[in-house]
GROMACS .gro file of C-alpha atoms in nm:
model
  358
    1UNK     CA    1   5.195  12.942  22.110
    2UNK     CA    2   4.842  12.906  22.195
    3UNK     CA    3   4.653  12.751  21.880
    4UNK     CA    4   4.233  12.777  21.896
    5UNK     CA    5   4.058  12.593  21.620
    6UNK     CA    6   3.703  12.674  21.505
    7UNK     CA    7   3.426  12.550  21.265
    8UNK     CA    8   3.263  12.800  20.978
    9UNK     CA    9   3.393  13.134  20.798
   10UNK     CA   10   3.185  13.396  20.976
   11UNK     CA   11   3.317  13.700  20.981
   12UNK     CA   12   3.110  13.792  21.334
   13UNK     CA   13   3.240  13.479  21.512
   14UNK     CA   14   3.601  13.580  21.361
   15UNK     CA   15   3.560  13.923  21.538
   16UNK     CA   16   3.391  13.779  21.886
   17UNK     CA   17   3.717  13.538  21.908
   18UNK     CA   18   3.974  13.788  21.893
   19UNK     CA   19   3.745  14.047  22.132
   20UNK     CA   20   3.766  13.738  22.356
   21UNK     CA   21   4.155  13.661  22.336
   22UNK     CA   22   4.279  14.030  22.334
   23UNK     CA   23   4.372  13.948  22.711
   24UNK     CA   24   4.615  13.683  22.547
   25UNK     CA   25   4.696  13.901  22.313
   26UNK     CA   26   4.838  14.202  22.531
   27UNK     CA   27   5.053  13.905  22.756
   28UNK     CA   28   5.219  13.845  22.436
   29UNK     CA   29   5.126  13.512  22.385
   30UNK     CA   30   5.075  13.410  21.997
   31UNK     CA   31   4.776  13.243  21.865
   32UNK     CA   32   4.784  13.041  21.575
   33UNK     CA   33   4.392  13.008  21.461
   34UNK     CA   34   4.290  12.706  21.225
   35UNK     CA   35   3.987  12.764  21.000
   36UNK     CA   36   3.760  12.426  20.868
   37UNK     CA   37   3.542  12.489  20.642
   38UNK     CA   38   3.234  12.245  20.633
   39UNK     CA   39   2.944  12.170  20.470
   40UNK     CA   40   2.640  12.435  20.533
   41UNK     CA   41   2.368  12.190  20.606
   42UNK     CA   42   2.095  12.543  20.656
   43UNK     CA   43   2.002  12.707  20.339
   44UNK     CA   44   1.742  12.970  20.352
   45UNK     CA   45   1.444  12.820  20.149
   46UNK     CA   46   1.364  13.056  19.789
   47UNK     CA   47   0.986  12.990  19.827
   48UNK     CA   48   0.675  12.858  19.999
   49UNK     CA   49   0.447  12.626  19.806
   50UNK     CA   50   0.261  12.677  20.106
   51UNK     CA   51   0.129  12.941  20.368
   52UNK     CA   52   0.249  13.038  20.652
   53UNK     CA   53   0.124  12.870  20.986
   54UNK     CA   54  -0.023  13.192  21.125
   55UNK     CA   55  -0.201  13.337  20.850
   56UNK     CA   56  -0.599  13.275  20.913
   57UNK     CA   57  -0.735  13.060  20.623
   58UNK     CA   58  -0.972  13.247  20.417
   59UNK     CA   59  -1.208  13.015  20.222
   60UNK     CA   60  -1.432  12.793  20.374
   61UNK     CA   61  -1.590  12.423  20.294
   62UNK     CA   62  -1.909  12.507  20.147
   63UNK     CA   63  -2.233  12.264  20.183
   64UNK     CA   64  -2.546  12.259  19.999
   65UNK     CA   65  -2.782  12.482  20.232
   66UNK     CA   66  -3.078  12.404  20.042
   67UNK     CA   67  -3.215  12.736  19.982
   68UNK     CA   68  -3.548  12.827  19.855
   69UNK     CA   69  -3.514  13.132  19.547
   70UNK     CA   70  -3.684  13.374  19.815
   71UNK     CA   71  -3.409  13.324  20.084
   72UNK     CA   72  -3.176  13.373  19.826
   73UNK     CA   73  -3.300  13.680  19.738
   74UNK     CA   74  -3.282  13.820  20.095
   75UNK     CA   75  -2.930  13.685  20.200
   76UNK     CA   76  -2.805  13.888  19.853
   77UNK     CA   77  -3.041  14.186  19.985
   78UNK     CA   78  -2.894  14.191  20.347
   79UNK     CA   79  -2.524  14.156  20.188
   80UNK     CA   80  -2.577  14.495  19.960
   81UNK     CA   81  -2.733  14.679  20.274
   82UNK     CA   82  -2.440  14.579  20.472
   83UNK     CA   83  -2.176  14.677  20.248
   84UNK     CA   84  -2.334  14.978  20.090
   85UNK     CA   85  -2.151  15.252  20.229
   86UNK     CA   86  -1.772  15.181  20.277
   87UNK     CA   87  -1.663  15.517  20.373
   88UNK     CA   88  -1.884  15.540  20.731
   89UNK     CA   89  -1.699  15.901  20.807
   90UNK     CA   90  -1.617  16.214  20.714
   91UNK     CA   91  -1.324  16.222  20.440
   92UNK     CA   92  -0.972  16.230  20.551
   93UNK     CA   93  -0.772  16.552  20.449
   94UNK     CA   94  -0.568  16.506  20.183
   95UNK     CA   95  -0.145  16.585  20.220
   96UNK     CA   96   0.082  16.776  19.953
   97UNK     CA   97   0.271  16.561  19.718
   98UNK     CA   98   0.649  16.624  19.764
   99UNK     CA   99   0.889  16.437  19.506
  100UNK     CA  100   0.994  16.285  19.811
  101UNK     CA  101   0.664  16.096  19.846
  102UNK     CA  102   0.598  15.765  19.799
  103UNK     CA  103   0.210  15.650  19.670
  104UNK     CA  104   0.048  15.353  19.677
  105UNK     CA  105   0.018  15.082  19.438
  106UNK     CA  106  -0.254  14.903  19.251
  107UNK     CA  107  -0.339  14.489  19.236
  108UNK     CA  108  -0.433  14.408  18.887
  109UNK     CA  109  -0.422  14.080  18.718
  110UNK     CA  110  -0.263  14.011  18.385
  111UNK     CA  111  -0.453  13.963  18.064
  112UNK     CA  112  -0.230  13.918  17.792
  113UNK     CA  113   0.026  14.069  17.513
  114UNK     CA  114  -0.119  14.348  17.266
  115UNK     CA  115   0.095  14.537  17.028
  116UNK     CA  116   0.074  14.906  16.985
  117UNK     CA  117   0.215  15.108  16.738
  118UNK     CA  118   0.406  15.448  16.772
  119UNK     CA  119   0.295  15.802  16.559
  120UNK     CA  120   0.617  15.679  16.314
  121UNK     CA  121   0.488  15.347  16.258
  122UNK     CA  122   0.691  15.141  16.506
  123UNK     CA  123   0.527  14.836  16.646
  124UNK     CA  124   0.538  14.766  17.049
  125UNK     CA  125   0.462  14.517  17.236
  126UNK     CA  126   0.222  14.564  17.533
  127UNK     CA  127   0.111  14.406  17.788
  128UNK     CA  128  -0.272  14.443  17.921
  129UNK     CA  129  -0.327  14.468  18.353
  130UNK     CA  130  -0.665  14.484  18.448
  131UNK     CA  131  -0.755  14.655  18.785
  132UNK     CA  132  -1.070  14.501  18.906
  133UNK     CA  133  -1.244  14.641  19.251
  134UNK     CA  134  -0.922  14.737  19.439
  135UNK     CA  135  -1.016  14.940  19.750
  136UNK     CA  136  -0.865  15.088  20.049
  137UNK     CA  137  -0.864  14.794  20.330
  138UNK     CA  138  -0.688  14.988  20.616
  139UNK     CA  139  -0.405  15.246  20.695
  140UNK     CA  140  -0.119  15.142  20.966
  141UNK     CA  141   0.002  15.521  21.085
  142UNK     CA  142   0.444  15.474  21.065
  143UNK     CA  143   0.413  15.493  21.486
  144UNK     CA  144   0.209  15.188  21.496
  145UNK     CA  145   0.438  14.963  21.243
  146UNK     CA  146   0.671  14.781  21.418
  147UNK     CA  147   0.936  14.758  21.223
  148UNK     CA  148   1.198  15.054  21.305
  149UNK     CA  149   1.366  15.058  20.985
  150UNK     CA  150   1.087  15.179  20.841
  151UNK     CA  151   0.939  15.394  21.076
  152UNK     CA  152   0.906  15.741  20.849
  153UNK     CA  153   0.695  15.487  20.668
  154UNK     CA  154   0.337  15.405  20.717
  155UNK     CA  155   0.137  15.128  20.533
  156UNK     CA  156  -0.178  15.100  20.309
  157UNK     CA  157  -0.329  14.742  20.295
  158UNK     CA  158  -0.563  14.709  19.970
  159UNK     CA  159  -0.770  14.428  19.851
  160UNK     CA  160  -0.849  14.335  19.486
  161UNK     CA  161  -1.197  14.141  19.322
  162UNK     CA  162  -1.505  14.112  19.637
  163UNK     CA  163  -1.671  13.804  19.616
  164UNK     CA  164  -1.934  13.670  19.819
  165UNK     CA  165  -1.925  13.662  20.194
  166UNK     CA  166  -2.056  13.322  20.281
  167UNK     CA  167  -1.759  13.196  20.076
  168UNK     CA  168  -1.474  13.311  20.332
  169UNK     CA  169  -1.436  13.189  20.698
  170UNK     CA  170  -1.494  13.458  20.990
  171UNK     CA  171  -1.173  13.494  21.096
  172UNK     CA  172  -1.058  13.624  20.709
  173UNK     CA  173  -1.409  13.879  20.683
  174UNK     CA  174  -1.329  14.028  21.076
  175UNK     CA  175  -1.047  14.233  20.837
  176UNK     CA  176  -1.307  14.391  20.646
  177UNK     CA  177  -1.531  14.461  20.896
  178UNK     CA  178  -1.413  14.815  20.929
  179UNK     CA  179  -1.377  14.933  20.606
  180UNK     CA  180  -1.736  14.762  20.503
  181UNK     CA  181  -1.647  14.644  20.230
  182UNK     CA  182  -1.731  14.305  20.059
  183UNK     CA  183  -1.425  14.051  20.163
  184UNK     CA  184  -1.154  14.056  19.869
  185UNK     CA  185  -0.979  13.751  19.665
  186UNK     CA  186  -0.653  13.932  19.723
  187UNK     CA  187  -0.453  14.139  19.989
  188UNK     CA  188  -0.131  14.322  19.939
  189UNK     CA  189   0.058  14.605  20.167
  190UNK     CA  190   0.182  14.922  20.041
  191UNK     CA  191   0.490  15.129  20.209
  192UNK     CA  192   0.326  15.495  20.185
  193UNK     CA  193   0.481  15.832  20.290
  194UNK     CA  194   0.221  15.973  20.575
  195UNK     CA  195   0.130  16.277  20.325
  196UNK     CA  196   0.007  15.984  20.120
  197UNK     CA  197  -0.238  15.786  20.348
  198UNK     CA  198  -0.555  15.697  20.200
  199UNK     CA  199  -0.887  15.629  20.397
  200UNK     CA  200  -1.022  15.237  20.432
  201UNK     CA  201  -1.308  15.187  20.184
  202UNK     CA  202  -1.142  15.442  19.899
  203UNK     CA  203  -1.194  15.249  19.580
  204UNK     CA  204  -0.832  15.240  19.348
  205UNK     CA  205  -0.896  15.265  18.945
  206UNK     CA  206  -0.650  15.223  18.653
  207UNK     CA  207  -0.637  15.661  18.656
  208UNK     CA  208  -0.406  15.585  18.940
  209UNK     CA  209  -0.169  15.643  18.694
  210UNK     CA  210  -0.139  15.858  18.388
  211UNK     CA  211  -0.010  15.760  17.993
  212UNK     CA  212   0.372  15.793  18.008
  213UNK     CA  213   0.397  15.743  18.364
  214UNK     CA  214   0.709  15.488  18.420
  215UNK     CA  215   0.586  15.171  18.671
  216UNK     CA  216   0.727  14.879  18.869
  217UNK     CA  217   0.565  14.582  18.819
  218UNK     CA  218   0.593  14.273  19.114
  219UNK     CA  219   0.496  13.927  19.030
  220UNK     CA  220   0.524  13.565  19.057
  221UNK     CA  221   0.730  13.375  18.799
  222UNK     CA  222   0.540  13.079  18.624
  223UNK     CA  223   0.616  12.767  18.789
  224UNK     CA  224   0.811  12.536  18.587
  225UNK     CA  225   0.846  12.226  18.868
  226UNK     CA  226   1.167  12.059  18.915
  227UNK     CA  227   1.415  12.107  18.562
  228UNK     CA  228   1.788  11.981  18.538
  229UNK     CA  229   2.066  12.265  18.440
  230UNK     CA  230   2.005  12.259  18.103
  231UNK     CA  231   1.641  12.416  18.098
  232UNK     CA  232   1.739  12.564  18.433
  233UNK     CA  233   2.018  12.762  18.431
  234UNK     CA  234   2.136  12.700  18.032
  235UNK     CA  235   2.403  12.449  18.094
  236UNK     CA  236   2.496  12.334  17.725
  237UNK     CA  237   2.559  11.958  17.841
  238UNK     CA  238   2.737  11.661  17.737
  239UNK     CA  239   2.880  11.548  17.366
  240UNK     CA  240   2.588  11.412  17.140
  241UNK     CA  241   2.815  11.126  17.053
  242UNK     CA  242   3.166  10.981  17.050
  243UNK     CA  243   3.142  10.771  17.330
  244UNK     CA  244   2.886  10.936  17.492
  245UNK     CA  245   2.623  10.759  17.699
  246UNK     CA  246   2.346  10.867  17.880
  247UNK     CA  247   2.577  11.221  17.994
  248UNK     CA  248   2.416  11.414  17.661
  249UNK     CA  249   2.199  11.690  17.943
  250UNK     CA  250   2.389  11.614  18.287
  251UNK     CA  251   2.536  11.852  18.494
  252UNK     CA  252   2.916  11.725  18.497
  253UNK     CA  253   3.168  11.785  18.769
  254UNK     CA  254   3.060  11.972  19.079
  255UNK     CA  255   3.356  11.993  19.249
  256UNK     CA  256   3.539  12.357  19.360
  257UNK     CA  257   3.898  12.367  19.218
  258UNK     CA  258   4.110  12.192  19.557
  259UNK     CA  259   3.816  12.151  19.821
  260UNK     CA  260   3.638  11.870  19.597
  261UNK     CA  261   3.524  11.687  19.927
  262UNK     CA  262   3.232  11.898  19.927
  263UNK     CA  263   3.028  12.124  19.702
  264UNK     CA  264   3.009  12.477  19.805
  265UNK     CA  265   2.691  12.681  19.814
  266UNK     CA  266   2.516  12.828  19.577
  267UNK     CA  267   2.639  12.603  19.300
  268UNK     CA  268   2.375  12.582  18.993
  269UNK     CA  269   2.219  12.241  19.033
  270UNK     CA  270   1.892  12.078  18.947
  271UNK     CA  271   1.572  12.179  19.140
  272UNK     CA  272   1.267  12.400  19.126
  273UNK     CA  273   1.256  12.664  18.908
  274UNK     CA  274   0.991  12.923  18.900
  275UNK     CA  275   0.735  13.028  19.120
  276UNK     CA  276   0.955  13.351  19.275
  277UNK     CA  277   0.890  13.691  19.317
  278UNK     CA  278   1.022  13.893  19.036
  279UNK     CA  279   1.046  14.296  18.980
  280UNK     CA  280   1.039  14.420  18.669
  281UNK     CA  281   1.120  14.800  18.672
  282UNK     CA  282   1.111  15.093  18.443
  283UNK     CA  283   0.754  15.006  18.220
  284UNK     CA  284   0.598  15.320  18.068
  285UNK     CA  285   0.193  15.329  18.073
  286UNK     CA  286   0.084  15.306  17.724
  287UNK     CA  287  -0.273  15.332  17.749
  288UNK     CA  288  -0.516  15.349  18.011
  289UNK     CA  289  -0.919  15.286  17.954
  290UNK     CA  290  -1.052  15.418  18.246
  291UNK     CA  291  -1.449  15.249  18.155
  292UNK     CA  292  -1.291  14.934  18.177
  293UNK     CA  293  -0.927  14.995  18.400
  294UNK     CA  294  -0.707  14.850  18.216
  295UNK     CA  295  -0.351  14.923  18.193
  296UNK     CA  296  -0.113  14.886  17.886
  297UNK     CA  297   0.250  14.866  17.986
  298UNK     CA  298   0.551  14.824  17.780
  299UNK     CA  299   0.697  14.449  17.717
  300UNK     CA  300   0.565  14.121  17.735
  301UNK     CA  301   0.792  14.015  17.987
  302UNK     CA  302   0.564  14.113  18.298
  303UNK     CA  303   0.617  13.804  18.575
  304UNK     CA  304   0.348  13.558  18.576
  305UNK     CA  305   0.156  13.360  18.381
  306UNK     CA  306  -0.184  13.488  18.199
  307UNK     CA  307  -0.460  13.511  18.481
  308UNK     CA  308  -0.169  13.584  18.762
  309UNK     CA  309  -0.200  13.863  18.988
  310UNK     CA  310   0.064  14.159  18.974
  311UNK     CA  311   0.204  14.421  19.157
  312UNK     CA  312   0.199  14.790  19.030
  313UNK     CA  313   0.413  15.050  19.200
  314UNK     CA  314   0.543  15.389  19.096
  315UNK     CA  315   0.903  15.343  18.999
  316UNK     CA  316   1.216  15.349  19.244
  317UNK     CA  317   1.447  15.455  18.927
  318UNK     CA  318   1.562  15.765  19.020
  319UNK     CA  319   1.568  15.929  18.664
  320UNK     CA  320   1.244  15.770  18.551
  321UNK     CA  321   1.036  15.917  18.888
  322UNK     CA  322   0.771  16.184  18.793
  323UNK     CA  323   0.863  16.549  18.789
  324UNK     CA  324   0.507  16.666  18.806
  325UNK     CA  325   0.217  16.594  19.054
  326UNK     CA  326   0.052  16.277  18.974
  327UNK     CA  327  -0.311  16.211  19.102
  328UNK     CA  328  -0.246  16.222  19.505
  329UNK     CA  329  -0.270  16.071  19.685
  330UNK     CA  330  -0.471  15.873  19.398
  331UNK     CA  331  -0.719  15.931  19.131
  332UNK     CA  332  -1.095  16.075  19.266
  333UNK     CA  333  -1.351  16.082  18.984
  334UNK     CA  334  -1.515  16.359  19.124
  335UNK     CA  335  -1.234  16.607  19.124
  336UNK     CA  336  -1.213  16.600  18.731
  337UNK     CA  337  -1.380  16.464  18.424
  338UNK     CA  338  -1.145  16.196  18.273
  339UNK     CA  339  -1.212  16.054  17.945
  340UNK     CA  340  -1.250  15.632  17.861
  341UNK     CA  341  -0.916  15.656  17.666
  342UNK     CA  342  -0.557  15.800  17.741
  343UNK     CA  343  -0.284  15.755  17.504
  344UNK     CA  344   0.085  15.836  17.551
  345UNK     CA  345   0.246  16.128  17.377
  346UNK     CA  346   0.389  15.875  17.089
  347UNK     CA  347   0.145  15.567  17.071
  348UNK     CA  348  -0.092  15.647  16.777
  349UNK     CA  349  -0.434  15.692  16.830
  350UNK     CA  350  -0.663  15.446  16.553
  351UNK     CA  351  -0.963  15.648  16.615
  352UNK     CA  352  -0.744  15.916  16.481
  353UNK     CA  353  -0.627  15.931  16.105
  354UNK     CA  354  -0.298  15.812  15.962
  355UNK     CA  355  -0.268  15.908  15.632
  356UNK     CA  356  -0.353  16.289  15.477
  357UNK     CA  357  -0.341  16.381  15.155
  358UNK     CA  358  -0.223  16.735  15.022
   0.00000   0.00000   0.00000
């Protein structure tokens, strides 16, 4: 009897040991294999407080200069003849939407909570998404992604809010250069569908997407800092008295049933909570105020504080998708004249009357 002992519960290194004794195996020798299980000391980290090491930093340390008015009026003159004209070519040909195709998204940040009120007097809560200066950054054709998995899919990257150049370093406006457009706060990517690509310098506006359209939202949960299990995960705690002492919002026993030598992963413990990426699927566009380009969406549970960036996709639910052509590959004002107002088919309209009399 030939026993082998190893350390872990992979089921890949479980496989690679037996591939690597089935010589043994076929001399009919037995093997007796012992399993330890031990204490994972690698966890994958939930978020980043910080960036990443490669990513180029964008603002810059900014020094009084000492301008005179007159130089001030020529550095903002040069900056609108530079970025005057972001689309330097001829416009791109635009594909056939398909229901198999996949648009892109819009950056917006998040006002606040609104209610609306249906045409039988129901009361909804909404929540308000402002998209301010998104635009077209730069398409990555699906040959030119590296990622294989994806490869059918190409990628839009769009910016949200310019701001002035001299505030960003050169290494952070060398990604605008192209598109000439003024650098943006805020960059995002967007899996697209080919048929879908969009050319760098397009501007993005709330008509993206039409009353009643159903949306995924992406967005980053409000940080709440380091909170025990009670706040945390809705532990219900200790006794308030009988004997009680200083165990009225602890945790308890942590132990797992035989193996209480070590705690096994993923057991709900104190630590950070907040500050992760969140989807929240299946909102239905309200309203949309094209003069303005806001967004009302249903709920006030969108992720992120007020102020916070979001995410706006079209939904992934399969029963919710559209069944007609929505503005593709997105919204142009000069193909048709939209109004400042959309409603949905059941939010009531206050401009309109509610009450006739016979």
């Amino acid at each position: 009897m030939m026993r082998i002992s190893y350390i872990g519960g992979s089921a890949t290194m479980i496989s690679n040991l037996l591939r690597g004794c089935n010589g043994l195996i076929k001399q009919g020798q037995g093997i007796d294999i012992l399993k330890f299980q031990v204490r994972e000391m690698s966890r994958v980290k939930r978020r980043h407080t910080v960036p990443p090491f490669w990513l180029p930093k964008a603002t810059r340390i900014l020094y009084p200069e000492h301008t005179t008015p007159q130089n001030e009026d020529f550095i903002t003159e040069y900056i609108s003849d530079t970025y005057s004209s972001p689309l330097k070519v001829e416009p791109w040909e635009r594909g056939e939407w398909s229901t198999k195709s996949v648009r892109c998204g819009l950056i917006a940040r998040k006002i606040g909570i609104y209610p609306m009120w249906t045409v039988e007097g129901k009361r909804k809560l909404a929540t308000l998404l402002h998209v301010k200066e998104n635009h077209v950054v730069k398409y990555i054709p699906p040959e030119e992604r590296s990622k294989e998995k994806y490869s059918r899919m190409a990628a839009v990257i769009v910016g949200a809010e310019s701001d002035d150049p001299r505030k960003f370093t050169r290494q952070y406006k060398s990604i605008f250069t192209n598109a000439g457009i003024l650098p943006k706060k805020k960059l995002t990517k967007f899996l697209v569908t080919p048929n879908a690509k969009l050319q760098p310098g397009t501007p993005l506006f709330a008509s993206h997407f039409r009353p009643g359209d159903i949306v995924d939202i992406r967005g980053m949960t409000i940080d709440r800092g380091f909170q025990g299990v009670v706040k945390r995960w809705g532990f219900k705690g200790g006794r308030a008295s009988h004997g009680t002492t200083k165990n009225h919002r602890r945790t308890g026993n942590i132990g797992g049933g035989g193996e209480k030598s070590r705690v096994w992963p993923g057991k709900k413990m104190p630590g950070h909570m907040g500050r992760e990426h969140r989807f929240l699927r299946g909102l239905e566009v309200l309203r949309v105020n094209a003069a303005e380009n806001v967004l009302w969406v249903t709920g006030p549970a969108v992720p992120g504080p007020t102020g916070a960036f979001v995410y706006i996709y079209d939904t992934v639910l399969p029963h919710l998708r559209c069944s007609t052509a929505p503005p593709f590959p997105t919204y142009f004002p000069e193909d048709e004249v939209h109004s400042d107002e959309k409603y949905a088919e059941n939010i009531h309209v206050f401009s309109n009357s509610s009450i006739t009399f016979t």
